[in-house]
Amino acid sequence: MSIGIVLVVVAVVVVAGVAAGVAVDRRRRSRLRDRFGPEYERAVEATGSRRAAEQELDARERRFADLELKPVPGEVREQYARRWMRVQEEFVDRPEAAVHEADELVTALMRDRGYPDEGYEQRLRDLSVRHGRTLDQYRAALEVHALSTHDAATTEQLRGAMMDYRTLFDDLLADGEPTGARRS
C-alpha cells in the first residue's frame, strides 16, 4: 500500500472517531439536561465548564444510585398529607410559623424517604437527580424561610414559599420508586 492510501485510511478513522465522540457527548449532554432540568445550567455556571459540570452531575447520579430511597407507605402518605393541610391552615393566622413548619415537614419527608442529611449543599445535590426541576423553587422557599427568621419576609414572600415547599413536598410524596442497591 502506498503512503497516500494509508494516510487517507488513518484520516477517515480519525474523523470517524471524532464524530463518534461528538455524538456520544451530545447524547450524554442531552440525557443530563433532560434528567437535571435547570440544574444542568446551574452546574455549568457553578463549575465554569460543561465538561466539569457533566462530571459533577455524573457523580451525583452515581451517589444517588447508592442511596436507599424508599416510597412512603399509603398510611404514612395520608399522615403527611394531613400534616400539610394543618400547616396550610396555620398560614392564615401565623404565616411565618407555617413556613417554618413547612420546612420541617419537607425535611422530615426527605429523611423518611431515605435522603441523607449531610448538609444543605449535599441535600440539594441529592435531590437534583430526581427533583432537579423543583430545586429552584425549593431554594427560593429556603431563602424566604431564612428571611422569616429575622421577621424580614413579606406575607407575599411567605405565601410564595409555602407554594414552593408544596411543589417539592408533592414531588417527594408521590415519588415512590425505590432506588439503590436493595432495589427489587
PDB file of C-alpha atoms in Angstrom:
ATOM      1  CA  MET A   1       0.000   0.000   0.000  1.00  0.00           C
ATOM      2  CA  SER A   2       1.191   3.450  -0.714  1.00  0.00           C
ATOM      3  CA  ILE A   3       1.680   6.105   1.931  1.00  0.00           C
ATOM      4  CA  GLY A   4      -1.154   8.157   0.434  1.00  0.00           C
ATOM      5  CA  ILE A   5      -3.709   5.386   0.904  1.00  0.00           C
ATOM      6  CA  VAL A   6      -2.528   4.753   4.466  1.00  0.00           C
ATOM      7  CA  LEU A   7      -2.875   8.470   5.270  1.00  0.00           C
ATOM      8  CA  VAL A   8      -6.390   8.543   3.811  1.00  0.00           C
ATOM      9  CA  VAL A   9      -7.418   5.481   5.846  1.00  0.00           C
ATOM     10  CA  VAL A  10      -5.916   6.974   9.022  1.00  0.00           C
ATOM     11  CA  ALA A  11      -7.681  10.275   8.357  1.00  0.00           C
ATOM     12  CA  VAL A  12     -11.019   8.504   7.823  1.00  0.00           C
ATOM     13  CA  VAL A  13     -10.568   6.532  11.063  1.00  0.00           C
ATOM     14  CA  VAL A  14      -9.664   9.692  12.989  1.00  0.00           C
ATOM     15  CA  VAL A  15     -12.631  11.616  11.589  1.00  0.00           C
ATOM     16  CA  ALA A  16     -14.986   8.707  12.369  1.00  0.00           C
ATOM     17  CA  GLY A  17     -13.610   8.525  15.918  1.00  0.00           C
ATOM     18  CA  VAL A  18     -14.055  12.243  16.462  1.00  0.00           C
ATOM     19  CA  ALA A  19     -17.599  12.099  15.038  1.00  0.00           C
ATOM     20  CA  ALA A  20     -18.453   9.175  17.311  1.00  0.00           C
ATOM     21  CA  GLY A  21     -17.042  11.035  20.307  1.00  0.00           C
ATOM     22  CA  VAL A  22     -19.069  14.127  19.474  1.00  0.00           C
ATOM     23  CA  ALA A  23     -22.231  12.030  19.089  1.00  0.00           C
ATOM     24  CA  VAL A  24     -21.634  10.342  22.455  1.00  0.00           C
ATOM     25  CA  ASP A  25     -21.035  13.722  24.125  1.00  0.00           C
ATOM     26  CA  ARG A  26     -24.245  15.132  22.614  1.00  0.00           C
ATOM     27  CA  ARG A  27     -26.309  12.155  23.785  1.00  0.00           C
ATOM     28  CA  ARG A  28     -24.793  12.396  27.265  1.00  0.00           C
ATOM     29  CA  ARG A  29     -25.405  16.140  27.405  1.00  0.00           C
ATOM     30  CA  SER A  30     -28.988  15.698  26.229  1.00  0.00           C
ATOM     31  CA  ARG A  31     -29.614  12.948  28.806  1.00  0.00           C
ATOM     32  CA  LEU A  32     -28.189  15.086  31.609  1.00  0.00           C
ATOM     33  CA  ARG A  33     -30.206  18.135  30.524  1.00  0.00           C
ATOM     34  CA  ASP A  34     -33.385  16.048  30.464  1.00  0.00           C
ATOM     35  CA  ARG A  35     -32.698  14.490  33.834  1.00  0.00           C
ATOM     36  CA  PHE A  36     -31.491  17.563  35.718  1.00  0.00           C
ATOM     37  CA  GLY A  37     -33.504  20.295  34.009  1.00  0.00           C
ATOM     38  CA  PRO A  38     -32.411  23.761  35.199  1.00  0.00           C
ATOM     39  CA  GLU A  39     -29.816  22.147  37.481  1.00  0.00           C
ATOM     40  CA  TYR A  40     -27.751  21.338  34.389  1.00  0.00           C
ATOM     41  CA  GLU A  41     -27.200  25.018  33.568  1.00  0.00           C
ATOM     42  CA  ARG A  42     -26.693  25.842  37.249  1.00  0.00           C
ATOM     43  CA  ALA A  43     -23.912  23.232  37.391  1.00  0.00           C
ATOM     44  CA  VAL A  44     -22.309  24.620  34.220  1.00  0.00           C
ATOM     45  CA  GLU A  45     -22.358  28.111  35.722  1.00  0.00           C
ATOM     46  CA  ALA A  46     -21.002  26.917  39.076  1.00  0.00           C
ATOM     47  CA  THR A  47     -18.143  24.873  37.610  1.00  0.00           C
ATOM     48  CA  GLY A  48     -17.318  27.169  34.710  1.00  0.00           C
ATOM     49  CA  SER A  49     -17.336  24.424  32.085  1.00  0.00           C
ATOM     50  CA  ARG A  50     -19.709  21.924  30.558  1.00  0.00           C
ATOM     51  CA  ARG A  51     -17.250  19.068  30.952  1.00  0.00           C
ATOM     52  CA  ALA A  52     -16.744  19.744  34.677  1.00  0.00           C
ATOM     53  CA  ALA A  53     -20.493  20.180  35.172  1.00  0.00           C
ATOM     54  CA  GLU A  54     -21.239  16.917  33.408  1.00  0.00           C
ATOM     55  CA  GLN A  55     -18.650  15.107  35.528  1.00  0.00           C
ATOM     56  CA  GLU A  56     -20.277  16.584  38.634  1.00  0.00           C
ATOM     57  CA  LEU A  57     -23.749  15.530  37.501  1.00  0.00           C
ATOM     58  CA  ASP A  58     -22.494  12.037  36.670  1.00  0.00           C
ATOM     59  CA  ALA A  59     -21.031  11.833  40.189  1.00  0.00           C
ATOM     60  CA  ARG A  60     -24.402  12.870  41.607  1.00  0.00           C
ATOM     61  CA  GLU A  61     -26.098  10.088  39.651  1.00  0.00           C
ATOM     62  CA  ARG A  62     -23.584   7.515  40.928  1.00  0.00           C
ATOM     63  CA  ARG A  63     -24.092   8.623  44.534  1.00  0.00           C
ATOM     64  CA  PHE A  64     -27.865   8.682  44.066  1.00  0.00           C
ATOM     65  CA  ALA A  65     -27.825   5.106  42.756  1.00  0.00           C
ATOM     66  CA  ASP A  66     -26.312   4.026  46.088  1.00  0.00           C
ATOM     67  CA  LEU A  67     -28.936   5.744  48.225  1.00  0.00           C
ATOM     68  CA  GLU A  68     -31.511   3.547  49.899  1.00  0.00           C
ATOM     69  CA  LEU A  69     -34.573   5.602  48.990  1.00  0.00           C
ATOM     70  CA  LYS A  70     -37.937   4.124  49.723  1.00  0.00           C
ATOM     71  CA  PRO A  71     -41.521   5.025  48.916  1.00  0.00           C
ATOM     72  CA  VAL A  72     -43.810   6.386  51.587  1.00  0.00           C
ATOM     73  CA  PRO A  73     -46.390   3.736  52.523  1.00  0.00           C
ATOM     74  CA  GLY A  74     -50.049   4.678  51.946  1.00  0.00           C
ATOM     75  CA  GLU A  75     -50.914   5.237  55.610  1.00  0.00           C
ATOM     76  CA  VAL A  76     -47.834   7.370  56.214  1.00  0.00           C
ATOM     77  CA  ARG A  77     -48.541   9.275  52.996  1.00  0.00           C
ATOM     78  CA  GLU A  78     -52.013  10.116  54.335  1.00  0.00           C
ATOM     79  CA  GLN A  79     -50.485  11.291  57.623  1.00  0.00           C
ATOM     80  CA  TYR A  80     -48.127  13.570  55.723  1.00  0.00           C
ATOM     81  CA  ALA A  81     -50.994  14.922  53.630  1.00  0.00           C
ATOM     82  CA  ARG A  82     -52.983  15.687  56.786  1.00  0.00           C
ATOM     83  CA  ARG A  83     -49.964  17.364  58.379  1.00  0.00           C
ATOM     84  CA  TRP A  84     -49.543  19.515  55.285  1.00  0.00           C
ATOM     85  CA  MET A  85     -53.193  20.573  55.437  1.00  0.00           C
ATOM     86  CA  ARG A  86     -52.716  21.675  59.069  1.00  0.00           C
ATOM     87  CA  VAL A  87     -49.631  23.678  58.096  1.00  0.00           C
ATOM     88  CA  GLN A  88     -51.567  25.356  55.295  1.00  0.00           C
ATOM     89  CA  GLU A  89     -54.440  26.185  57.644  1.00  0.00           C
ATOM     90  CA  GLU A  90     -51.979  27.678  60.126  1.00  0.00           C
ATOM     91  CA  PHE A  91     -50.732  30.046  57.426  1.00  0.00           C
ATOM     92  CA  VAL A  92     -53.860  32.186  57.792  1.00  0.00           C
ATOM     93  CA  ASP A  93     -53.098  33.165  61.379  1.00  0.00           C
ATOM     94  CA  ARG A  94     -49.345  32.541  61.638  1.00  0.00           C
ATOM     95  CA  PRO A  95     -47.672  32.701  58.212  1.00  0.00           C
ATOM     96  CA  GLU A  96     -44.074  32.718  59.482  1.00  0.00           C
ATOM     97  CA  ALA A  97     -44.703  29.762  61.772  1.00  0.00           C
ATOM     98  CA  ALA A  98     -46.386  27.920  58.912  1.00  0.00           C
ATOM     99  CA  VAL A  99     -43.361  28.425  56.663  1.00  0.00           C
ATOM    100  CA  HIS A 100     -41.072  27.079  59.398  1.00  0.00           C
ATOM    101  CA  GLU A 101     -43.339  24.069  59.855  1.00  0.00           C
ATOM    102  CA  ALA A 102     -43.469  23.524  56.083  1.00  0.00           C
ATOM    103  CA  ASP A 103     -39.663  23.456  56.048  1.00  0.00           C
ATOM    104  CA  GLU A 104     -39.620  20.962  58.920  1.00  0.00           C
ATOM    105  CA  LEU A 105     -42.241  18.806  57.218  1.00  0.00           C
ATOM    106  CA  VAL A 106     -40.363  18.702  53.906  1.00  0.00           C
ATOM    107  CA  THR A 107     -37.138  17.875  55.759  1.00  0.00           C
ATOM    108  CA  ALA A 108     -38.870  15.086  57.699  1.00  0.00           C
ATOM    109  CA  LEU A 109     -40.300  13.674  54.482  1.00  0.00           C
ATOM    110  CA  MET A 110     -36.851  13.678  52.860  1.00  0.00           C
ATOM    111  CA  ARG A 111     -35.449  11.867  55.878  1.00  0.00           C
ATOM    112  CA  ASP A 112     -38.295   9.312  55.869  1.00  0.00           C
ATOM    113  CA  ARG A 113     -37.717   8.684  52.172  1.00  0.00           C
ATOM    114  CA  GLY A 114     -34.064   7.933  52.923  1.00  0.00           C
ATOM    115  CA  TYR A 115     -32.287  11.071  51.789  1.00  0.00           C
ATOM    116  CA  PRO A 116     -29.221  11.515  53.993  1.00  0.00           C
ATOM    117  CA  ASP A 117     -28.904  14.718  55.998  1.00  0.00           C
ATOM    118  CA  GLU A 118     -25.349  15.706  55.203  1.00  0.00           C
ATOM    119  CA  GLY A 119     -25.907  19.439  54.997  1.00  0.00           C
ATOM    120  CA  TYR A 120     -27.673  21.882  52.746  1.00  0.00           C
ATOM    121  CA  GLU A 121     -25.467  21.607  49.639  1.00  0.00           C
ATOM    122  CA  GLN A 122     -25.340  17.807  49.665  1.00  0.00           C
ATOM    123  CA  ARG A 123     -29.102  17.641  50.179  1.00  0.00           C
ATOM    124  CA  LEU A 124     -29.572  19.811  47.075  1.00  0.00           C
ATOM    125  CA  ARG A 125     -27.158  17.672  45.049  1.00  0.00           C
ATOM    126  CA  ASP A 126     -29.003  14.503  46.068  1.00  0.00           C
ATOM    127  CA  LEU A 127     -32.410  15.991  45.330  1.00  0.00           C
ATOM    128  CA  SER A 128     -31.220  17.299  41.960  1.00  0.00           C
ATOM    129  CA  VAL A 129     -31.005  13.816  40.463  1.00  0.00           C
ATOM    130  CA  ARG A 130     -34.718  13.128  40.717  1.00  0.00           C
ATOM    131  CA  HIS A 131     -36.166  16.562  41.553  1.00  0.00           C
ATOM    132  CA  GLY A 132     -33.967  18.933  39.546  1.00  0.00           C
ATOM    133  CA  ARG A 133     -36.964  20.724  38.077  1.00  0.00           C
ATOM    134  CA  THR A 134     -38.268  21.751  41.515  1.00  0.00           C
ATOM    135  CA  LEU A 135     -34.984  22.754  43.152  1.00  0.00           C
ATOM    136  CA  ASP A 136     -35.164  26.415  42.135  1.00  0.00           C
ATOM    137  CA  GLN A 137     -38.485  26.626  43.969  1.00  0.00           C
ATOM    138  CA  TYR A 138     -37.042  24.820  46.994  1.00  0.00           C
ATOM    139  CA  ARG A 139     -34.081  27.219  47.051  1.00  0.00           C
ATOM    140  CA  ALA A 140     -36.481  30.176  46.888  1.00  0.00           C
ATOM    141  CA  ALA A 141     -38.514  28.729  49.770  1.00  0.00           C
ATOM    142  CA  LEU A 142     -35.343  28.289  51.827  1.00  0.00           C
ATOM    143  CA  GLU A 143     -34.357  31.908  51.175  1.00  0.00           C
ATOM    144  CA  VAL A 144     -37.732  33.167  52.367  1.00  0.00           C
ATOM    145  CA  HIS A 145     -37.510  30.812  55.348  1.00  0.00           C
ATOM    146  CA  ALA A 146     -34.185  32.441  56.254  1.00  0.00           C
ATOM    147  CA  LEU A 147     -35.687  35.923  55.865  1.00  0.00           C
ATOM    148  CA  SER A 148     -38.621  34.975  58.043  1.00  0.00           C
ATOM    149  CA  THR A 149     -36.353  34.013  60.929  1.00  0.00           C
ATOM    150  CA  HIS A 150     -35.429  37.714  61.075  1.00  0.00           C
ATOM    151  CA  ASP A 151     -39.003  38.947  60.511  1.00  0.00           C
ATOM    152  CA  ALA A 152     -37.876  40.280  57.124  1.00  0.00           C
ATOM    153  CA  ALA A 153     -40.230  38.357  54.825  1.00  0.00           C
ATOM    154  CA  THR A 154     -43.402  39.856  53.442  1.00  0.00           C
ATOM    155  CA  THR A 155     -46.685  37.980  53.539  1.00  0.00           C
ATOM    156  CA  GLU A 156     -46.497  37.586  49.775  1.00  0.00           C
ATOM    157  CA  GLN A 157     -43.000  36.085  50.031  1.00  0.00           C
ATOM    158  CA  LEU A 158     -44.239  33.722  52.728  1.00  0.00           C
ATOM    159  CA  ARG A 159     -47.174  32.700  50.546  1.00  0.00           C
ATOM    160  CA  GLY A 160     -44.761  32.011  47.672  1.00  0.00           C
ATOM    161  CA  ALA A 161     -42.532  29.968  49.975  1.00  0.00           C
ATOM    162  CA  MET A 162     -45.498  27.841  51.004  1.00  0.00           C
ATOM    163  CA  MET A 163     -46.294  27.150  47.351  1.00  0.00           C
ATOM    164  CA  ASP A 164     -42.649  26.374  46.625  1.00  0.00           C
ATOM    165  CA  TYR A 165     -42.394  23.990  49.577  1.00  0.00           C
ATOM    166  CA  ARG A 166     -45.625  22.388  48.429  1.00  0.00           C
ATOM    167  CA  THR A 167     -44.172  21.665  44.993  1.00  0.00           C
ATOM    168  CA  LEU A 168     -41.246  19.699  46.409  1.00  0.00           C
ATOM    169  CA  PHE A 169     -43.458  18.128  49.094  1.00  0.00           C
ATOM    170  CA  ASP A 170     -45.847  16.790  46.438  1.00  0.00           C
ATOM    171  CA  ASP A 171     -42.936  15.516  44.336  1.00  0.00           C
ATOM    172  CA  LEU A 172     -41.379  13.712  47.291  1.00  0.00           C
ATOM    173  CA  LEU A 173     -44.659  12.273  48.477  1.00  0.00           C
ATOM    174  CA  ALA A 174     -45.660  10.987  45.040  1.00  0.00           C
ATOM    175  CA  ASP A 175     -42.209   9.761  44.070  1.00  0.00           C
ATOM    176  CA  GLY A 176     -42.426   6.161  45.137  1.00  0.00           C
ATOM    177  CA  GLU A 177     -39.896   4.304  43.056  1.00  0.00           C
ATOM    178  CA  PRO A 178     -37.357   2.548  45.248  1.00  0.00           C
ATOM    179  CA  THR A 179     -33.711   3.138  44.355  1.00  0.00           C
ATOM    180  CA  GLY A 180     -30.324   1.925  45.485  1.00  0.00           C
ATOM    181  CA  ALA A 181     -28.594  -1.388  45.912  1.00  0.00           C
ATOM    182  CA  ARG A 182     -31.541  -3.154  47.575  1.00  0.00           C
ATOM    183  CA  ARG A 183     -33.935  -2.346  44.765  1.00  0.00           C
ATOM    184  CA  SER A 184     -36.093  -5.354  43.960  1.00  0.00           C
TER     185      SER A 184
END
